[in-house]
PDB file of C-alpha atoms in Angstrom:
ATOM      1  CA  MET A  55      14.515 -37.748  -2.844  1.00  0.00           C
ATOM      2  CA  THR A  56      16.294 -34.656  -4.161  1.00  0.00           C
ATOM      3  CA  ARG A  57      14.537 -31.424  -3.290  1.00  0.00           C
ATOM      4  CA  LEU A  58      13.493 -29.395  -6.308  1.00  0.00           C
ATOM      5  CA  ARG A  59      14.538 -25.792  -5.833  1.00  0.00           C
ATOM      6  CA  PRO A  60      11.601 -23.425  -6.353  1.00  0.00           C
ATOM      7  CA  LEU A  61      11.463 -21.103  -9.322  1.00  0.00           C
ATOM      8  CA  ALA A  62       9.841 -17.753  -8.573  1.00  0.00           C
ATOM      9  CA  ILE A  63       8.856 -14.994 -10.965  1.00  0.00           C
ATOM     10  CA  LEU A  64       8.354 -11.283 -10.435  1.00  0.00           C
ATOM     11  CA  GLY A  65       6.534  -9.548 -13.244  1.00  0.00           C
ATOM     12  CA  GLY A  66       6.106  -5.879 -13.988  1.00  0.00           C
ATOM     13  CA  THR A  67       6.822  -3.159 -16.483  1.00  0.00           C
ATOM     14  CA  PHE A  68      10.081  -2.221 -14.705  1.00  0.00           C
ATOM     15  CA  ASP A  69       9.698   1.244 -16.208  1.00  0.00           C
ATOM     16  CA  PRO A  70      12.332   1.792 -14.884  1.00  0.00           C
ATOM     17  CA  VAL A  71      13.640  -0.958 -12.622  1.00  0.00           C
ATOM     18  CA  HIS A  72      14.601   0.306  -9.158  1.00  0.00           C
ATOM     19  CA  HIS A  73      15.887  -0.906  -5.795  1.00  0.00           C
ATOM     20  CA  GLY A  74      12.362  -1.684  -4.564  1.00  0.00           C
ATOM     21  CA  HIS A  75      11.912  -4.272  -7.340  1.00  0.00           C
ATOM     22  CA  LEU A  76      15.367  -5.710  -6.886  1.00  0.00           C
ATOM     23  CA  ARG A  77      15.442  -5.886  -3.102  1.00  0.00           C
ATOM     24  CA  GLY A  78      12.000  -7.514  -2.973  1.00  0.00           C
ATOM     25  CA  ALA A  79      13.071 -10.131  -5.529  1.00  0.00           C
ATOM     26  CA  TRP A  80      16.327 -10.786  -3.669  1.00  0.00           C
ATOM     27  CA  GLU A  81      14.680 -11.193  -0.279  1.00  0.00           C
ATOM     28  CA  ALA A  82      12.103 -13.559  -1.812  1.00  0.00           C
ATOM     29  CA  ALA A  83      14.925 -15.604  -3.340  1.00  0.00           C
ATOM     30  CA  GLU A  84      16.561 -15.922   0.066  1.00  0.00           C
ATOM     31  CA  ALA A  85      13.334 -16.625   1.957  1.00  0.00           C
ATOM     32  CA  LEU A  86      12.240 -19.363  -0.467  1.00  0.00           C
ATOM     33  CA  ASP A  87      15.737 -20.601  -1.381  1.00  0.00           C
ATOM     34  CA  ALA A  88      14.585 -20.036  -4.928  1.00  0.00           C
ATOM     35  CA  ASP A  89      15.852 -18.832  -8.257  1.00  0.00           C
ATOM     36  CA  VAL A  90      13.954 -15.719  -9.317  1.00  0.00           C
ATOM     37  CA  ARG A  91      13.219 -14.523 -12.815  1.00  0.00           C
ATOM     38  CA  MET A  92      12.272 -10.918 -13.498  1.00  0.00           C
ATOM     39  CA  VAL A  93       9.612 -10.934 -16.234  1.00  0.00           C
ATOM     40  CA  PRO A  94       9.108  -7.583 -17.977  1.00  0.00           C
ATOM     41  CA  ALA A  95       5.622  -7.137 -19.415  1.00  0.00           C
ATOM     42  CA  ARG A  96       5.091  -6.395 -23.095  1.00  0.00           C
ATOM     43  CA  THR A  97       1.586  -4.930 -22.973  1.00  0.00           C
ATOM     44  CA  PRO A  98       0.257  -4.510 -19.412  1.00  0.00           C
ATOM     45  CA  PRO A  99      -3.541  -5.092 -19.547  1.00  0.00           C
ATOM     46  CA  HIS A 100      -4.436  -2.644 -16.748  1.00  0.00           C
ATOM     47  CA  ARG A 101      -2.104   0.333 -17.181  1.00  0.00           C
ATOM     48  CA  PRO A 102      -0.784   2.795 -19.804  1.00  0.00           C
ATOM     49  CA  PRO A 103       2.055   1.698 -22.106  1.00  0.00           C
ATOM     50  CA  PRO A 104       5.578   1.986 -20.662  1.00  0.00           C
ATOM     51  CA  VAL A 105       7.744   4.999 -21.421  1.00  0.00           C
ATOM     52  CA  ALA A 106      10.690   2.821 -22.478  1.00  0.00           C
ATOM     53  CA  ASP A 107      10.271   0.139 -25.101  1.00  0.00           C
ATOM     54  CA  ALA A 108      10.958  -3.545 -24.498  1.00  0.00           C
ATOM     55  CA  ALA A 109      14.600  -3.493 -25.597  1.00  0.00           C
ATOM     56  CA  GLU A 110      15.333  -0.423 -23.467  1.00  0.00           C
ATOM     57  CA  ARG A 111      13.775  -1.922 -20.341  1.00  0.00           C
ATOM     58  CA  VAL A 112      15.642  -5.196 -20.845  1.00  0.00           C
ATOM     59  CA  ALA A 113      18.929  -3.304 -21.237  1.00  0.00           C
ATOM     60  CA  LEU A 114      18.299  -1.542 -17.908  1.00  0.00           C
ATOM     61  CA  LEU A 115      17.479  -4.829 -16.215  1.00  0.00           C
ATOM     62  CA  ARG A 116      20.643  -6.449 -17.551  1.00  0.00           C
ATOM     63  CA  ALA A 117      22.721  -3.591 -16.166  1.00  0.00           C
ATOM     64  CA  ALA A 118      20.925  -3.752 -12.811  1.00  0.00           C
ATOM     65  CA  LEU A 119      21.399  -7.520 -12.452  1.00  0.00           C
ATOM     66  CA  ALA A 120      25.050  -7.690 -13.467  1.00  0.00           C
ATOM     67  CA  GLY A 121      27.401  -9.383 -11.028  1.00  0.00           C
ATOM     68  CA  GLN A 122      25.041 -11.945  -9.511  1.00  0.00           C
ATOM     69  CA  ALA A 123      23.349 -15.133 -10.692  1.00  0.00           C
ATOM     70  CA  ARG A 124      20.298 -15.625  -8.481  1.00  0.00           C
ATOM     71  CA  LEU A 125      18.070 -13.060 -10.203  1.00  0.00           C
ATOM     72  CA  ALA A 126      17.709 -13.474 -13.961  1.00  0.00           C
ATOM     73  CA  ILE A 127      15.691 -11.960 -16.803  1.00  0.00           C
ATOM     74  CA  ASP A 128      12.930 -13.871 -18.575  1.00  0.00           C
ATOM     75  CA  THR A 129      11.695 -12.189 -21.765  1.00  0.00           C
ATOM     76  CA  ARG A 130       8.876 -14.559 -22.671  1.00  0.00           C
ATOM     77  CA  GLU A 131       6.177 -11.899 -22.282  1.00  0.00           C
ATOM     78  CA  LEU A 132       8.104  -9.567 -24.574  1.00  0.00           C
ATOM     79  CA  ASP A 133       8.423 -12.351 -27.147  1.00  0.00           C
ATOM     80  CA  ARG A 134       4.677 -13.066 -27.096  1.00  0.00           C
ATOM     81  CA  GLU A 135       2.152 -10.925 -28.974  1.00  0.00           C
ATOM     82  CA  GLY A 136      -0.847  -9.399 -27.223  1.00  0.00           C
ATOM     83  CA  PRO A 137      -1.565  -8.512 -23.598  1.00  0.00           C
ATOM     84  CA  SER A 138       0.731  -9.934 -20.919  1.00  0.00           C
ATOM     85  CA  PHE A 139      -1.631 -12.145 -18.919  1.00  0.00           C
ATOM     86  CA  THR A 140       0.088 -13.770 -15.953  1.00  0.00           C
ATOM     87  CA  VAL A 141      -1.830 -17.015 -16.344  1.00  0.00           C
ATOM     88  CA  ASP A 142      -0.331 -17.485 -19.828  1.00  0.00           C
ATOM     89  CA  THR A 143       3.166 -16.844 -18.480  1.00  0.00           C
ATOM     90  CA  LEU A 144       2.713 -19.367 -15.680  1.00  0.00           C
ATOM     91  CA  ALA A 145       1.311 -21.960 -18.090  1.00  0.00           C
ATOM     92  CA  SER A 146       4.343 -21.493 -20.330  1.00  0.00           C
ATOM     93  CA  LEU A 147       6.730 -21.827 -17.404  1.00  0.00           C
ATOM     94  CA  ARG A 148       4.936 -24.886 -16.043  1.00  0.00           C
ATOM     95  CA  ALA A 149       5.261 -26.588 -19.433  1.00  0.00           C
ATOM     96  CA  GLU A 150       8.970 -25.731 -19.416  1.00  0.00           C
ATOM     97  CA  ILE A 151       9.906 -26.869 -15.898  1.00  0.00           C
ATOM     98  CA  GLY A 152       7.588 -29.867 -15.651  1.00  0.00           C
ATOM     99  CA  PRO A 153       4.771 -30.751 -13.246  1.00  0.00           C
ATOM    100  CA  ASP A 154       6.773 -31.239 -10.039  1.00  0.00           C
ATOM    101  CA  ARG A 155       9.055 -28.261  -9.505  1.00  0.00           C
ATOM    102  CA  PRO A 156       7.583 -25.585  -7.203  1.00  0.00           C
ATOM    103  CA  LEU A 157       6.656 -22.440  -9.124  1.00  0.00           C
ATOM    104  CA  VAL A 158       5.958 -19.233  -7.204  1.00  0.00           C
ATOM    105  CA  LEU A 159       4.275 -16.082  -8.466  1.00  0.00           C
ATOM    106  CA  LEU A 160       5.592 -13.108  -6.476  1.00  0.00           C
ATOM    107  CA  VAL A 161       3.156 -10.218  -6.010  1.00  0.00           C
ATOM    108  CA  GLY A 162       2.956  -7.230  -3.714  1.00  0.00           C
ATOM    109  CA  ALA A 163       0.323  -7.266  -0.984  1.00  0.00           C
ATOM    110  CA  ASP A 164      -1.651  -4.530  -2.763  1.00  0.00           C
ATOM    111  CA  ALA A 165      -1.686  -6.498  -6.020  1.00  0.00           C
ATOM    112  CA  PHE A 166      -2.661  -9.680  -4.194  1.00  0.00           C
ATOM    113  CA  ALA A 167      -5.659  -7.922  -2.637  1.00  0.00           C
ATOM    114  CA  GLY A 168      -6.942  -7.247  -6.155  1.00  0.00           C
ATOM    115  CA  LEU A 169      -6.136 -10.695  -7.547  1.00  0.00           C
ATOM    116  CA  ALA A 170      -9.790 -11.542  -8.205  1.00  0.00           C
ATOM    117  CA  SER A 171      -9.804  -8.958 -11.008  1.00  0.00           C
ATOM    118  CA  TRP A 172      -7.003 -10.756 -12.893  1.00  0.00           C
ATOM    119  CA  HIS A 173      -7.624 -12.823 -16.016  1.00  0.00           C
ATOM    120  CA  GLN A 174      -8.446 -16.452 -15.045  1.00  0.00           C
ATOM    121  CA  TRP A 175      -7.191 -15.726 -11.541  1.00  0.00           C
ATOM    122  CA  GLN A 176      -8.343 -18.988  -9.964  1.00  0.00           C
ATOM    123  CA  ARG A 177      -6.274 -20.956 -12.482  1.00  0.00           C
ATOM    124  CA  LEU A 178      -3.136 -19.256 -11.169  1.00  0.00           C
ATOM    125  CA  PHE A 179      -3.257 -21.590  -8.152  1.00  0.00           C
ATOM    126  CA  ASP A 180      -3.344 -24.665 -10.383  1.00  0.00           C
ATOM    127  CA  LEU A 181      -0.065 -23.554 -11.898  1.00  0.00           C
ATOM    128  CA  ALA A 182       1.847 -21.955  -9.024  1.00  0.00           C
ATOM    129  CA  HIS A 183       2.020 -20.877  -5.424  1.00  0.00           C
ATOM    130  CA  VAL A 184       1.534 -17.181  -4.707  1.00  0.00           C
ATOM    131  CA  GLY A 185       4.236 -15.462  -2.676  1.00  0.00           C
ATOM    132  CA  VAL A 186       2.871 -12.246  -1.193  1.00  0.00           C
ATOM    133  CA  LEU A 187       5.558  -9.627  -0.576  1.00  0.00           C
ATOM    134  CA  THR A 188       4.493  -7.969   2.662  1.00  0.00           C
ATOM    135  CA  ARG A 189       5.811  -4.910   4.468  1.00  0.00           C
ATOM    136  CA  PRO A 190       5.458  -4.366   8.232  1.00  0.00           C
ATOM    137  CA  GLY A 191       2.377  -2.378   9.130  1.00  0.00           C
ATOM    138  CA  SER A 192       0.724  -2.611   5.713  1.00  0.00           C
ATOM    139  CA  ALA A 193      -2.761  -4.073   5.340  1.00  0.00           C
ATOM    140  CA  HIS A 194      -4.920  -4.476   2.239  1.00  0.00           C
ATOM    141  CA  ALA A 195      -8.513  -5.659   2.297  1.00  0.00           C
ATOM    142  CA  MET A 196      -9.314  -8.560  -0.020  1.00  0.00           C
ATOM    143  CA  ALA A 197     -12.553  -8.999  -1.907  1.00  0.00           C
ATOM    144  CA  ASP A 198     -14.841 -11.566  -0.276  1.00  0.00           C
ATOM    145  CA  GLU A 199     -14.495 -13.938  -3.237  1.00  0.00           C
ATOM    146  CA  LEU A 200     -10.708 -13.987  -2.980  1.00  0.00           C
ATOM    147  CA  ALA A 201     -10.716 -14.236   0.815  1.00  0.00           C
ATOM    148  CA  ALA A 202     -12.992 -17.282   0.665  1.00  0.00           C
ATOM    149  CA  PHE A 203     -10.923 -18.901  -2.095  1.00  0.00           C
ATOM    150  CA  VAL A 204      -7.587 -18.632  -0.252  1.00  0.00           C
ATOM    151  CA  ARG A 205      -8.881 -19.191   3.294  1.00  0.00           C
ATOM    152  CA  HIS A 206      -7.436 -22.708   3.497  1.00  0.00           C
ATOM    153  CA  ARG A 207      -4.481 -22.139   1.181  1.00  0.00           C
ATOM    154  CA  HIS A 208      -2.168 -20.212   3.535  1.00  0.00           C
ATOM    155  CA  ALA A 209       1.123 -21.921   4.322  1.00  0.00           C
ATOM    156  CA  THR A 210       4.365 -21.037   6.061  1.00  0.00           C
ATOM    157  CA  ARG A 211       6.574 -22.571   3.374  1.00  0.00           C
ATOM    158  CA  VAL A 212       6.395 -23.694  -0.226  1.00  0.00           C
ATOM    159  CA  ASP A 213       5.601 -27.390  -0.442  1.00  0.00           C
ATOM    160  CA  GLY A 214       4.703 -29.151  -3.672  1.00  0.00           C
ATOM    161  CA  PRO A 215       4.356 -27.623  -7.123  1.00  0.00           C
ATOM    162  CA  ALA A 216       1.450 -25.168  -6.646  1.00  0.00           C
ATOM    163  CA  GLY A 217      -1.670 -24.121  -4.792  1.00  0.00           C
ATOM    164  CA  THR A 218      -0.740 -22.221  -1.621  1.00  0.00           C
ATOM    165  CA  VAL A 219      -0.290 -18.630  -0.448  1.00  0.00           C
ATOM    166  CA  VAL A 220       2.939 -17.809   1.387  1.00  0.00           C
ATOM    167  CA  ASP A 221       3.659 -14.447   3.002  1.00  0.00           C
ATOM    168  CA  ILE A 222       7.214 -13.168   2.461  1.00  0.00           C
ATOM    169  CA  ALA A 223       8.302 -10.273   4.664  1.00  0.00           C
ATOM    170  CA  ILE A 224      10.477  -7.771   2.813  1.00  0.00           C
ATOM    171  CA  THR A 225      12.245  -4.548   3.712  1.00  0.00           C
ATOM    172  CA  PRO A 226       9.900  -1.579   3.238  1.00  0.00           C
ATOM    173  CA  LEU A 227      11.474   0.598   0.526  1.00  0.00           C
ATOM    174  CA  ASP A 228       9.118   3.411  -0.456  1.00  0.00           C
ATOM    175  CA  ILE A 229      10.324   3.709  -4.053  1.00  0.00           C
ATOM    176  CA  ALA A 230       7.997   4.020  -7.043  1.00  0.00           C
ATOM    177  CA  ALA A 231       8.760   3.985 -10.758  1.00  0.00           C
ATOM    178  CA  THR A 232       6.185   6.759 -11.173  1.00  0.00           C
ATOM    179  CA  ALA A 233       8.163   9.045  -8.841  1.00  0.00           C
ATOM    180  CA  ILE A 234      11.391   8.215 -10.670  1.00  0.00           C
ATOM    181  CA  ARG A 235       9.841   9.126 -14.027  1.00  0.00           C
ATOM    182  CA  GLU A 236       8.539  12.362 -12.508  1.00  0.00           C
ATOM    183  CA  SER A 237      12.030  13.146 -11.238  1.00  0.00           C
ATOM    184  CA  PHE A 238      13.486  12.712 -14.706  1.00  0.00           C
ATOM    185  CA  ALA A 239      10.664  14.798 -16.173  1.00  0.00           C
ATOM    186  CA  ALA A 240      11.590  17.592 -13.756  1.00  0.00           C
ATOM    187  CA  GLY A 241      15.189  17.470 -14.975  1.00  0.00           C
ATOM    188  CA  HIS A 242      16.533  15.781 -11.844  1.00  0.00           C
ATOM    189  CA  GLU A 243      18.718  12.710 -11.403  1.00  0.00           C
ATOM    190  CA  PRO A 244      17.088  10.087  -9.149  1.00  0.00           C
ATOM    191  CA  ARG A 245      20.358   8.512  -8.086  1.00  0.00           C
ATOM    192  CA  PHE A 246      20.388   5.958  -5.265  1.00  0.00           C
ATOM    193  CA  LEU A 247      16.783   4.974  -6.072  1.00  0.00           C
ATOM    194  CA  MET A 248      18.135   2.812  -8.892  1.00  0.00           C
ATOM    195  CA  PRO A 249      21.342   0.765  -9.194  1.00  0.00           C
ATOM    196  CA  SER A 250      24.375   2.876 -10.034  1.00  0.00           C
ATOM    197  CA  ALA A 251      24.983   0.638 -13.061  1.00  0.00           C
ATOM    198  CA  CYS A 252      21.877   2.134 -14.664  1.00  0.00           C
ATOM    199  CA  PHE A 253      23.611   5.527 -14.684  1.00  0.00           C
ATOM    200  CA  ALA A 254      26.920   4.241 -16.050  1.00  0.00           C
ATOM    201  CA  ASP A 255      25.758   4.421 -19.677  1.00  0.00           C
ATOM    202  CA  GLU A 256      23.783   7.539 -20.583  1.00  0.00           C
ATOM    203  CA  ALA A 257      21.903   5.665 -23.313  1.00  0.00           C
ATOM    204  CA  LEU A 258      20.238   3.397 -20.754  1.00  0.00           C
ATOM    205  CA  LEU A 259      18.195   6.244 -19.252  1.00  0.00           C
ATOM    206  CA  ALA A 260      17.667   8.283 -22.423  1.00  0.00           C
ATOM    207  CA  PRO A 261      13.916   7.481 -22.670  1.00  0.00           C
ATOM    208  CA  TYR A 262      13.350   8.923 -19.198  1.00  0.00           C
ATOM    209  CA  ARG A 263      15.604  11.954 -19.612  1.00  0.00           C
ATOM    210  CA  ALA A 264      13.628  12.738 -22.761  1.00  0.00           C
ATOM    211  CA  LEU A 265      10.592  13.334 -20.524  1.00  0.00           C
ATOM    212  CA  ALA A 266      12.141  16.597 -19.304  1.00  0.00           C
ATOM    213  CA  THR A 267      10.546  19.700 -20.812  1.00  0.00           C
ATOM    214  CA  PRO A 268      13.192  22.095 -22.161  1.00  0.00           C
ATOM    215  CA  ALA A 269      13.224  25.495 -20.496  1.00  0.00           C
ATOM    216  CA  PRO A 270      11.555  28.223 -22.645  1.00  0.00           C
TER     217      PRO A 270
END
């Protein structure tokens, strides 16, 4: 029987995309032997609106992903009205790829620890596996409800279409989109925190450079 290659997704605002996002997605692709789709959020339910609009964030992602084929962009959350609930995205993907192909939701260890606060979080496991991107030395306490729910779901590899939790060790890159926006706001250039392709066209970073306060 032919093995179905897993499809993994990494969601986020990507405001802006940086090497931490990209390296984590790439290492997950290699660890799972999976294709990975980067899924920019339209309206994040639990955070302020992004600085850059949807088209601007997609343009940055396209520049960042140029030259390789394993990481791709999926704009379904941008094309859908209303809040970007992960369970809706997974349901849409499951309907697209069929019932048998492994589907993996990639989340950071800190986000996974708070999974029980997500919309219809238990249903996520009916639709996909959860790949937890872990960094050496980091630890995040889970709520009792989540800990009990996943106690018997831990696995060392993805097997079957959905339902397990798999830890994926990634390189610890201490890069945050918030710090990058703050750098732009201070009038600096946060080079080498983002792909050089993002700096090749000045228009790509215009929303962030506009954060800088002109000198009096």
